[in-house]
Short mmCIF file of C-alpha atoms in Angstrom, two decimals:
data_model
loop_
_atom_site.label_atom_id
_atom_site.label_comp_id
_atom_site.label_asym_id
_atom_site.label_seq_id
_atom_site.Cartn_x
_atom_site.Cartn_y
_atom_site.Cartn_z
CA MET A 25 -55.23 -220.69 -46.80
CA ASN A 26 -51.93 -219.97 -48.51
CA PRO A 27 -51.89 -219.00 -52.22
CA SER A 28 -50.65 -222.42 -53.32
CA ASP A 29 -53.45 -224.23 -51.47
CA GLU A 30 -55.99 -221.71 -52.74
CA GLN A 31 -54.89 -222.32 -56.34
CA LYS A 32 -55.15 -226.10 -55.88
CA CYS A 33 -58.62 -225.66 -54.38
CA LEU A 34 -59.80 -223.41 -57.22
CA SER A 35 -58.38 -225.80 -59.79
CA ALA A 36 -60.08 -228.82 -58.21
CA VAL A 37 -63.45 -227.07 -57.87
CA ASN A 38 -63.23 -225.83 -61.46
CA GLU A 39 -62.57 -229.39 -62.62
CA ALA A 40 -65.65 -230.65 -60.78
CA LEU A 41 -67.81 -227.85 -62.20
CA GLN A 42 -66.65 -228.51 -65.76
CA VAL A 43 -68.35 -231.91 -65.68
CA ILE A 44 -71.79 -230.36 -65.27
CA GLY A 45 -71.03 -227.33 -67.39
CA SER A 46 -74.24 -227.64 -69.39
CA LYS A 47 -77.81 -227.93 -68.23
CA TRP A 48 -78.15 -231.47 -69.58
CA ALA A 49 -74.95 -233.05 -68.25
CA PHE A 50 -76.35 -233.56 -64.76
CA LEU A 51 -79.45 -235.30 -66.15
CA VAL A 52 -77.43 -237.56 -68.44
CA ILE A 53 -75.09 -238.54 -65.60
CA SER A 54 -78.10 -239.19 -63.36
CA GLN A 55 -79.61 -241.52 -65.96
CA LEU A 56 -76.38 -243.46 -66.32
CA TYR A 57 -76.36 -244.16 -62.56
CA TYR A 58 -79.28 -246.51 -63.25
CA GLY A 59 -77.02 -248.55 -65.50
CA PRO A 60 -75.80 -248.75 -69.09
CA GLN A 61 -78.10 -247.25 -71.67
CA ARG A 62 -78.15 -246.87 -75.40
CA PHE A 63 -78.52 -243.50 -77.07
CA ASN A 64 -82.24 -243.85 -77.76
CA GLN A 65 -82.90 -245.06 -74.20
CA LEU A 66 -81.25 -241.93 -72.89
CA ARG A 67 -83.22 -239.79 -75.32
CA ARG A 68 -86.52 -241.37 -74.25
CA ASN A 69 -85.68 -241.02 -70.56
CA LEU A 70 -84.77 -237.36 -71.12
CA SER A 71 -87.79 -236.68 -73.27
CA THR A 72 -87.17 -232.97 -73.82
CA ILE A 73 -83.52 -233.23 -74.92
CA SER A 74 -82.70 -232.82 -78.60
CA ILE A 75 -80.60 -235.35 -80.47
CA LYS A 76 -77.90 -232.73 -80.99
CA SER A 77 -77.80 -231.78 -77.31
CA LEU A 78 -77.55 -235.41 -76.21
CA THR A 79 -74.79 -236.09 -78.73
CA ASP A 80 -72.88 -233.01 -77.57
CA ILE A 81 -73.24 -233.93 -73.89
CA LEU A 82 -72.04 -237.50 -74.43
CA ARG A 83 -69.00 -236.17 -76.27
CA HIS A 84 -68.35 -233.62 -73.53
CA LEU A 85 -68.45 -236.02 -70.63
CA GLU A 86 -65.01 -237.40 -69.98
CA HIS A 87 -66.09 -240.15 -67.64
CA TYR A 88 -68.49 -242.25 -69.66
CA ASN A 89 -67.73 -245.48 -71.41
CA ARG A 90 -68.90 -245.95 -74.94
CA GLN A 91 -69.22 -249.65 -75.65
CA VAL A 92 -69.69 -250.59 -79.31
CA TYR A 93 -71.31 -253.94 -80.14
CA PRO A 94 -70.64 -255.43 -83.59
CA THR A 95 -74.28 -255.96 -84.50
CA ASN A 96 -76.08 -254.95 -87.65
CA PRO A 97 -76.70 -252.07 -87.28
CA ILE A 98 -73.94 -251.31 -84.78
CA SER A 99 -75.17 -250.88 -81.21
CA VAL A 100 -73.57 -248.39 -78.83
CA GLU A 101 -74.12 -248.40 -75.09
CA TYR A 102 -73.08 -245.71 -72.60
CA SER A 103 -72.17 -246.26 -68.96
CA LEU A 104 -70.19 -244.50 -66.27
CA THR A 105 -66.61 -245.37 -65.48
CA GLU A 106 -65.31 -245.40 -61.92
CA LYS A 107 -64.59 -241.69 -62.27
CA GLY A 108 -68.18 -241.03 -63.28
CA ARG A 109 -69.61 -243.18 -60.49
CA GLU A 110 -67.50 -241.33 -57.92
CA TYR A 111 -68.97 -238.04 -59.14
CA ARG A 112 -72.20 -239.10 -57.45
CA GLU A 113 -70.79 -237.90 -54.13
CA VAL A 114 -70.25 -234.43 -55.59
CA LEU A 115 -73.85 -234.34 -56.80
CA PHE A 116 -75.11 -235.63 -53.45
CA GLN A 117 -73.26 -232.85 -51.60
CA MET A 118 -74.71 -230.28 -54.01
CA ARG A 119 -78.18 -231.69 -53.36
CA GLN A 120 -77.71 -231.42 -49.60
CA TRP A 121 -76.56 -227.83 -49.91
CA GLY A 122 -79.46 -226.99 -52.24
CA GLU A 123 -82.01 -228.54 -49.91
CA LYS A 124 -80.60 -226.59 -46.99
CA TRP A 125 -80.04 -223.23 -48.67
CA GLY A 126 -81.77 -223.26 -52.06
CA SER A 127 -85.18 -222.06 -50.95
CA THR A 128 -84.03 -219.51 -48.38
CA PRO A 129 -86.15 -216.40 -48.98
CA ASN A 130 -83.87 -214.10 -46.98
CA GLU A 131 -81.44 -212.28 -49.28
CA ALA A 132 -79.07 -211.70 -46.36
CA ASP A 133 -78.40 -215.46 -46.23
CA HIS A 134 -77.04 -215.54 -49.79
CA PRO A 135 -73.30 -215.13 -50.43
#
């Protein structure tokens, strides 16, 4: 791989890793694959997450939609955009790798 291609590769992989940069981002994204959810729905479904952590994660994620409904009180619903839905393939590939290599007891098999 030439240096230019290597830099593009590193940049692209870094971009993908930034999405799940915190321990909760993966779980929030996974919940939104089931469909749009309001803040309290997400909090209930992720029962051990704090309000602050959930708020921070939703702000961090670039690929969610925040839909505001003009009700009293105002209702907000979160869902994934096309970019967020396409991230599922990244997570699926990570799952496959983890299932294949994640429980390997032999240290020699690790990078």
